[in-house]
Coordinates of C-alpha atoms in Angstrom, one line a residue:
M157 CA 0.0 0.0 0.0
K158 CA 1.4 3.4 -1.0
P159 CA 2.0 5.6 2.0
I160 CA -0.1 8.8 2.3
N161 CA 1.6 12.0 1.3
A162 CA 1.7 14.0 4.6
L163 CA 2.0 17.2 2.5
G164 CA -0.7 16.3 0.0
W165 CA -3.2 18.8 1.2
F166 CA -0.7 21.6 1.0
N167 CA 0.5 20.5 -2.4
N168 CA -3.1 20.7 -3.8
L169 CA -3.8 24.1 -2.1
I170 CA -0.6 25.8 -3.3
L171 CA 0.1 24.2 -6.7
N172 CA -3.5 24.2 -7.8
D173 CA -5.9 26.5 -5.8
F174 CA -3.4 29.3 -5.2
H175 CA -1.7 29.2 -8.7
P176 CA -1.9 32.7 -10.2
R177 CA -3.2 31.6 -13.5
H178 CA -6.4 30.0 -12.1
L179 CA -6.8 31.6 -8.7
D180 CA -10.5 31.7 -8.1
P181 CA -11.6 34.9 -6.3
L182 CA -14.1 32.7 -4.3
T183 CA -11.0 31.0 -2.8
L184 CA -10.2 34.2 -1.0
S185 CA -13.8 35.3 -0.3
M186 CA -14.7 36.2 3.2
G187 CA -16.8 33.1 3.7
R188 CA -14.0 30.8 2.5
M189 CA -11.2 32.7 4.3
Q190 CA -12.0 31.6 7.9
E191 CA -12.5 28.0 6.6
L192 CA -9.1 28.0 5.0
H193 CA -7.5 29.6 8.0
D194 CA -8.7 26.9 10.3
A195 CA -7.9 24.1 7.8
V196 CA -4.3 25.3 7.4
Q197 CA -3.6 25.0 11.1
Q198 CA -5.4 21.7 11.3
Q199 CA -3.5 20.2 8.3
K200 CA -0.2 21.4 9.8
R201 CA -0.8 19.4 13.0
K202 CA -1.9 16.4 10.9
A203 CA 1.1 16.6 8.6
V204 CA 3.6 16.7 11.6
L205 CA 2.0 13.6 13.2
L206 CA 1.8 11.7 9.9
I207 CA 5.5 12.3 9.2
K208 CA 6.3 11.2 12.7
D209 CA 4.3 7.9 12.3
Q210 CA 6.0 7.2 8.9
M211 CA 9.4 7.8 10.3
M212 CA 8.7 5.4 13.2
M213 CA 7.5 2.7 10.7
A214 CA 10.6 3.0 8.5
K215 CA 12.5 -0.3 8.8
K216 CA 15.9 1.0 8.1
E217 CA 17.7 4.2 8.9
K218 CA 18.5 4.8 5.2
Q219 CA 14.8 4.5 4.4
A220 CA 13.9 7.0 7.2
R221 CA 16.5 9.4 6.0
M222 CA 15.3 9.4 2.4
L223 CA 11.7 9.8 3.5
L224 CA 12.6 12.8 5.7
L225 CA 14.7 14.4 3.0
N226 CA 12.0 14.0 0.4
Y227 CA 9.5 15.7 2.7
Y228 CA 11.9 18.5 3.6
N229 CA 12.7 19.3 0.0
S230 CA 9.0 19.2 -1.0
L231 CA 8.2 21.6 1.9
V232 CA 10.9 24.1 0.9
H233 CA 9.7 23.9 -2.7
L234 CA 6.2 24.7 -1.6
M235 CA 7.4 27.7 0.5
D236 CA 9.5 29.1 -2.4
T237 CA 6.6 28.6 -4.8
L238 CA 4.2 30.4 -2.5
H239 CA 6.8 33.3 -2.2
D240 CA 6.9 33.5 -6.0
Y241 CA 3.1 33.6 -6.3
K242 CA 3.0 36.7 -4.1
D243 CA 4.9 38.7 -6.7
Q244 CA 2.6 37.5 -9.5
W245 CA -0.7 38.2 -7.8
R246 CA -1.9 41.5 -9.1
E247 CA -5.0 42.0 -7.0
I248 CA -5.6 40.2 -3.8
P249 CA -7.5 41.5 -0.8
G250 CA -5.8 42.3 2.4
D251 CA -7.4 39.4 4.2
G252 CA -6.1 37.1 1.4
R253 CA -2.6 38.3 2.0
L254 CA -3.1 37.7 5.7
L255 CA -4.1 34.1 4.9
V256 CA -1.0 33.6 2.8
E257 CA 1.1 34.8 5.7
V258 CA -0.6 32.3 8.0
L259 CA 0.0 29.6 5.4
E260 CA 3.7 30.5 5.2
K261 CA 4.0 30.5 9.0
Q262 CA 2.4 27.1 9.3
L263 CA 4.7 25.6 6.6
D264 CA 7.7 27.2 8.4
E265 CA 6.6 25.6 11.7
I266 CA 6.6 22.2 10.0
R267 CA 10.2 22.9 8.8
T268 CA 11.2 24.0 12.2
N269 CA 9.8 20.8 13.6
F270 CA 12.0 18.9 11.2
D271 CA 15.1 20.7 12.6
K272 CA 14.0 20.0 16.2
E273 CA 12.9 16.4 15.9
Y274 CA 15.2 15.1 13.1
G275 CA 18.3 17.3 13.3
L276 CA 20.6 14.3 13.3
F277 CA 19.3 13.4 9.8
L278 CA 19.4 16.9 8.4
K279 CA 22.7 18.0 10.0
N280 CA 22.2 21.6 8.9
R281 CA 23.1 20.6 5.3
Q282 CA 19.7 21.1 3.7
R283 CA 18.7 24.2 1.7
L284 CA 16.7 26.9 3.4
P285 CA 13.6 28.6 1.9
L286 CA 13.7 32.1 0.6
R287 CA 11.4 33.2 3.5
S288 CA 14.4 32.5 5.8
L289 CA 17.1 33.7 3.5
L290 CA 15.9 37.1 2.4
P291 CA 16.3 38.7 5.9
I292 CA 19.8 37.3 6.1
R293 CA 20.7 38.8 2.7
E294 CA 19.4 42.2 3.8
K295 CA 21.4 42.0 7.1
I296 CA 24.6 41.2 5.2
L297 CA 24.2 44.0 2.7
D298 CA 23.3 46.4 5.4
K299 CA 26.4 45.7 7.4
V300 CA 29.1 45.0 4.8
E301 CA 29.7 48.5 3.6
T302 CA 30.1 50.2 7.0
M303 CA 32.1 47.2 8.2
E304 CA 34.5 47.6 5.2
E305 CA 35.0 51.2 6.0
R306 CA 35.6 50.5 9.7
L307 CA 38.1 47.8 9.1
I308 CA 40.1 50.0 6.7
S309 CA 40.1 52.8 9.2
Q310 CA 41.4 50.5 11.9
G311 CA 44.4 49.6 9.8
H312 CA 43.6 46.0 8.9
E313 CA 45.2 44.2 6.0
V314 CA 43.5 45.4 2.8
G315 CA 43.9 42.1 1.1
A316 CA 42.1 40.2 3.9
I317 CA 39.4 42.8 4.0
K318 CA 38.8 42.2 0.2
V319 CA 38.6 38.4 0.8
I320 CA 36.0 38.9 3.5
V321 CA 33.9 41.6 1.7
R322 CA 33.8 39.6 -1.5
F323 CA 32.8 36.5 0.4
L324 CA 29.9 38.3 2.1
R325 CA 28.7 40.1 -1.0
G326 CA 29.0 36.9 -2.9
F327 CA 26.9 35.0 -0.3
A328 CA 24.2 37.7 -0.5
G329 CA 24.4 37.4 -4.3
Q330 CA 23.9 33.6 -4.1
I331 CA 20.6 34.2 -2.2
S332 CA 19.5 36.7 -4.8
N333 CA 20.3 34.2 -7.6
R334 CA 18.2 31.5 -5.8
E335 CA 21.2 29.2 -5.3
V336 CA 21.0 26.5 -2.7
I337 CA 22.0 27.9 0.7
T338 CA 22.1 25.6 3.7
A339 CA 21.5 26.3 7.4
H340 CA 25.2 25.5 8.0
Q341 CA 26.3 28.2 5.6
V342 CA 23.9 30.8 7.1
Q343 CA 25.1 30.0 10.7
Y344 CA 28.7 30.2 9.6
T345 CA 28.2 33.6 7.9
L346 CA 26.2 35.1 10.8
E347 CA 28.9 34.1 13.3
M348 CA 31.5 35.6 11.0
L349 CA 29.6 38.9 11.1
Q350 CA 29.4 38.7 14.9
D351 CA 33.2 38.2 15.2
L352 CA 33.8 41.2 12.9
D353 CA 31.5 43.4 15.0
G354 CA 33.7 42.8 18.0
L355 CA 37.0 43.4 16.2
S356 CA 39.2 46.4 17.0
S357 CA 42.9 45.8 17.1
A358 CA 44.6 45.2 13.7
M359 CA 47.3 43.0 15.2
S360 CA 47.0 39.9 17.4
I361 CA 49.0 39.0 20.5
N362 CA 51.1 36.8 18.3
G363 CA 52.2 39.7 16.2
C364 CA 50.1 38.5 13.2
P365 CA 47.5 40.6 11.3
Q366 CA 44.3 39.9 13.2
L367 CA 42.2 39.3 10.0
N368 CA 44.8 36.8 8.8
E369 CA 44.4 34.8 12.0
L370 CA 40.6 35.0 11.8
L371 CA 40.6 33.6 8.3
I372 CA 42.4 30.6 9.7
H373 CA 40.3 30.5 12.9
W374 CA 37.1 30.7 10.9
N375 CA 38.2 28.0 8.4
L376 CA 37.1 30.1 5.4
N377 CA 38.4 27.3 3.1
I378 CA 37.6 28.9 -0.3
Q379 CA 40.1 29.3 -3.1
E380 CA 40.3 33.1 -2.7
T381 CA 41.6 32.7 0.9
I382 CA 44.2 30.2 -0.4
D383 CA 45.2 32.6 -3.2
Y384 CA 45.5 35.6 -0.8
F385 CA 47.8 33.8 1.6
L386 CA 50.0 32.3 -1.2
S387 CA 50.3 35.7 -2.9
G388 CA 51.4 37.3 0.4
K389 CA 53.9 34.6 0.9
D390 CA 55.3 35.1 -2.5
Q391 CA 55.8 38.8 -1.9
L392 CA 57.6 38.2 1.3
L393 CA 59.8 35.5 -0.2
A394 CA 60.8 37.8 -3.1
S395 CA 62.8 39.9 -0.6
L396 CA 64.7 36.9 0.8
K397 CA 67.8 36.2 -1.3
T398 CA 69.1 32.9 0.2
D399 CA 67.6 29.5 0.9
Q400 CA 68.6 29.8 4.5
E401 CA 66.6 33.0 4.8
Q402 CA 63.6 31.4 3.2
L403 CA 63.9 28.4 5.5
E404 CA 63.9 30.6 8.6
F405 CA 60.9 32.5 7.2
Y406 CA 59.0 29.2 6.9
K407 CA 60.0 28.0 10.4
V408 CA 58.6 31.3 11.9
E409 CA 55.4 30.9 9.9
L410 CA 55.1 27.3 11.1
V411 CA 55.3 28.4 14.7
K412 CA 52.6 31.1 14.1
L413 CA 50.3 28.5 12.4
Q414 CA 50.7 26.1 15.3
Q415 CA 49.6 28.9 17.7
I416 CA 46.4 29.7 15.8
S417 CA 43.4 27.8 17.0
E418 CA 40.5 26.7 14.8
K419 CA 36.9 27.5 15.9
S420 CA 35.3 24.4 17.2
D421 CA 33.0 22.6 14.6
Y422 CA 33.3 25.6 12.3
I423 CA 34.3 25.3 8.7
F424 CA 32.7 26.8 5.6
N425 CA 33.0 23.8 3.3
P426 CA 33.3 20.5 5.2
A427 CA 34.1 18.7 1.9
Y428 CA 37.5 20.4 1.8
P429 CA 40.4 20.3 4.3
S430 CA 40.7 23.0 6.9
L431 CA 42.9 26.0 6.1
R432 CA 45.1 25.3 9.1
A433 CA 45.7 21.7 8.1
Y434 CA 46.3 22.7 4.5
F435 CA 48.9 25.4 5.3
L436 CA 50.6 23.2 8.0
D437 CA 51.2 20.6 5.3
Y438 CA 52.2 23.2 2.8
T439 CA 54.7 24.8 5.2
C440 CA 56.2 21.5 6.4
F441 CA 56.6 20.4 2.8
E442 CA 58.5 23.7 1.9
I443 CA 60.7 23.3 5.0
E444 CA 61.6 19.8 4.1
N445 CA 62.4 20.8 0.5
L446 CA 64.6 23.7 1.6
E447 CA 66.4 21.6 4.2
R448 CA 67.1 18.9 1.6
K449 CA 68.3 21.6 -0.9
I450 CA 70.6 23.2 1.7
R451 CA 71.9 19.8 2.9
G452 CA 72.6 18.7 -0.7
F453 CA 74.2 15.3 -1.4
A454 CA 75.5 14.6 2.1
P455 CA 76.1 11.4 4.2
L456 CA 73.1 9.8 5.8
S457 CA 72.4 10.6 9.4
R458 CA 72.9 7.9 12.0
E459 CA 69.1 7.3 12.2
E460 CA 68.8 7.0 8.4
V461 CA 71.8 4.6 8.3
G462 CA 69.9 2.4 10.8
E463 CA 66.9 2.4 8.4
V464 CA 68.7 1.4 5.2
E465 CA 71.4 -0.8 6.5
L466 CA 69.7 -3.6 8.5
E467 CA 73.0 -5.3 9.4
K468 CA 74.0 -2.3 11.5
E469 CA 72.7 -1.6 14.9
P470 CA 69.6 0.6 14.8
F471 CA 69.7 4.1 16.3
Q472 CA 67.8 2.9 19.4
P473 CA 68.5 -0.5 20.9
S474 CA 65.4 -2.7 21.3
D475 CA 65.6 -2.8 25.1
Q476 CA 65.4 1.0 25.2
K477 CA 62.4 1.3 22.9
V478 CA 58.8 1.9 24.0
E479 CA 56.5 -0.8 22.7
V480 CA 53.2 0.8 21.4
A481 CA 50.2 -1.5 21.0
L482 CA 49.3 0.0 17.7
S483 CA 50.3 -0.4 14.1
S484 CA 53.0 1.9 12.7
D485 CA 50.4 3.6 10.5
Q486 CA 48.3 4.4 13.5
I487 CA 51.3 5.6 15.5
G488 CA 52.1 7.9 12.5
I489 CA 48.6 9.5 12.7
I490 CA 49.3 10.2 16.4
F491 CA 52.6 11.8 15.6
R492 CA 51.0 13.9 12.9
V493 CA 48.2 15.3 15.1
A494 CA 50.7 15.9 18.0
H495 CA 52.8 18.0 15.7
E496 CA 49.9 19.9 14.2
L497 CA 48.6 20.7 17.7
G498 CA 52.0 21.9 18.8
I499 CA 52.4 19.0 21.3
F500 CA 55.5 17.7 19.5
R501 CA 57.6 20.7 18.6
A502 CA 60.3 20.4 16.0
R503 CA 61.4 22.4 13.0
S504 CA 59.3 20.2 10.7
R505 CA 57.0 17.2 10.6
R506 CA 59.9 15.2 9.2
A507 CA 62.0 16.0 12.2
V508 CA 59.2 14.8 14.5
F509 CA 59.0 11.4 12.8
R510 CA 62.7 11.1 12.7
K511 CA 63.2 11.9 16.3
Y512 CA 60.3 10.0 18.0
G513 CA 60.0 7.2 15.4
S514 CA 63.3 5.8 16.5
L515 CA 62.1 5.5 20.1
I516 CA 59.2 3.2 19.5
S517 CA 58.4 -0.3 18.2
S518 CA 54.9 -1.2 16.8
L519 CA 52.8 -4.3 17.0
Q520 CA 54.2 -5.6 13.7
R521 CA 57.7 -4.1 13.6
E522 CA 60.6 -3.8 16.1
H523 CA 62.2 -1.0 14.0
P524 CA 59.4 0.7 12.0
S525 CA 60.5 3.1 9.3
W526 CA 59.9 6.6 10.4
D527 CA 59.8 7.8 6.8
N528 CA 57.2 5.2 5.9
M529 CA 55.2 6.3 9.0
R530 CA 55.4 9.9 7.9
S531 CA 54.4 9.1 4.3
K532 CA 51.4 7.0 5.4
A533 CA 50.3 9.6 7.9
S534 CA 49.8 12.2 5.1
S535 CA 47.0 10.0 3.6
P536 CA 45.8 7.7 6.4
E537 CA 43.4 4.8 5.9
H538 CA 39.9 5.2 7.4
R539 CA 40.3 2.1 9.5
D540 CA 43.4 3.5 11.1
I541 CA 41.7 6.8 11.8
V542 CA 38.8 5.0 13.6
V543 CA 41.3 3.1 15.8
V544 CA 43.2 6.3 16.8
V545 CA 39.9 8.2 17.5
D546 CA 38.9 5.2 19.8
V547 CA 42.2 5.4 21.6
F548 CA 41.7 9.2 22.2
Q549 CA 38.1 8.7 23.4
R550 CA 39.3 6.0 25.9
A551 CA 42.0 8.4 27.1
I552 CA 39.3 11.1 27.6
A553 CA 37.1 8.7 29.6
S554 CA 40.1 7.8 31.9
I555 CA 40.8 11.5 32.4
E556 CA 37.1 12.2 33.3
K557 CA 37.5 9.6 36.1
F558 CA 40.6 11.4 37.4
L559 CA 38.7 14.7 37.3
K560 CA 36.0 13.4 39.5
G561 CA 38.5 12.7 42.2
S562 CA 40.2 16.1 42.1
K563 CA 39.3 19.5 43.4
A564 CA 38.1 21.9 40.8
S565 CA 40.5 24.6 42.1
S566 CA 43.6 22.4 42.3
P567 CA 46.5 22.6 39.8
E568 CA 46.0 18.9 39.1
H569 CA 42.4 19.5 38.0
Q570 CA 43.5 22.3 35.7
D571 CA 46.2 20.1 34.1
L572 CA 43.7 17.2 33.6
T573 CA 41.2 19.6 32.0
Y574 CA 43.8 20.9 29.7
V575 CA 44.9 17.4 28.6
R576 CA 41.3 16.3 28.2
D577 CA 40.6 19.3 25.9
L578 CA 43.8 18.5 23.9
F579 CA 42.5 15.0 23.3
K580 CA 39.1 16.4 22.2
E581 CA 40.9 18.8 19.8
A582 CA 43.0 15.9 18.5
I583 CA 39.8 13.8 17.7
K584 CA 38.4 16.7 15.7
T585 CA 41.7 17.1 13.8
V586 CA 42.1 13.4 13.1
E587 CA 38.5 13.1 11.9
G588 CA 39.3 15.8 9.4
Y589 CA 42.0 13.6 7.8

């Protein structure tokens, strides 16, 4: 038996009865007006309950998800269609417009119920109706011009201002062009505006341009942001004549990057890597290349000799190694995230793996290759990521037990809290791999 369309009544009313080409004046007559007004509210309640029943009857999660997404998309289509009708209606009595507003409100309440009851299925990734987007567009356009003037007068980087202003105006333009805009994108943009409202100083405490740090902190991972940073980097490198000067420049930039935090659960395009991760990889790669170039064709280091000449004693004797109950690929992921979070500090990621890789043995290998670990950590397997995340989650659970036994004001409690938060940040970073 084919399931009942919970939005069928609204489909018929909006797509047929309210269509501008055959809108019957009697539909909006005084006698019919109150009848429709009551019916709209009754049908809204009926639709919400029917959708809930159908969701509970779904046998599989995938089936429930598809059902909900179909209803959600149909609902937004009805809301946008009704919005378009209002511009086409030439003559409609005031009471008729009031009825349309009631209808819009009831449809929006169904959509709001979706967000409230089924947020795990939607995850802020579904398109919003024009009714919700148009006020956002006006807010952006109203703020962006005065904001641009204020940022320039405060002495902020002109290039960064241009990136931000173009992004905001482009976002408003996407709404005007009826492009798909999600709740996630709206929330992201509104929080960006809020941060900009509270901005004053042009330089951060790290001595970096404040807007540059914010672009990383916000995770505005669009091509224009990448181009802006790379262009600025090229201009600075042009004034550095030697490889050694360029190497020192990149090392300083690496330290600055490691000190910039990312806003929790905040990224413009989740389908792309975070800006911080991208530029950490980029900077480490440039450092490795410059170190290799400066070193030239030189003898292998003691550690490297231990890797390629198995008959010689490895750098670290077996009885002095720490045995880690993970695979070398999983250990490599931990080394990578520890370096990116600034826990392991070294001039480059390569240096981290070279130094600490010689101190451990894995489940499979007594002397794992630090270079192989480094290479695999750049593109880790999903199964290894899952294992590492599970290790971090178990560490957090253990720390939570310790926290219960410590006083909130004690230094021990503060240290435990700091380490727990580091593990939480590590989980978010690893899941981004």
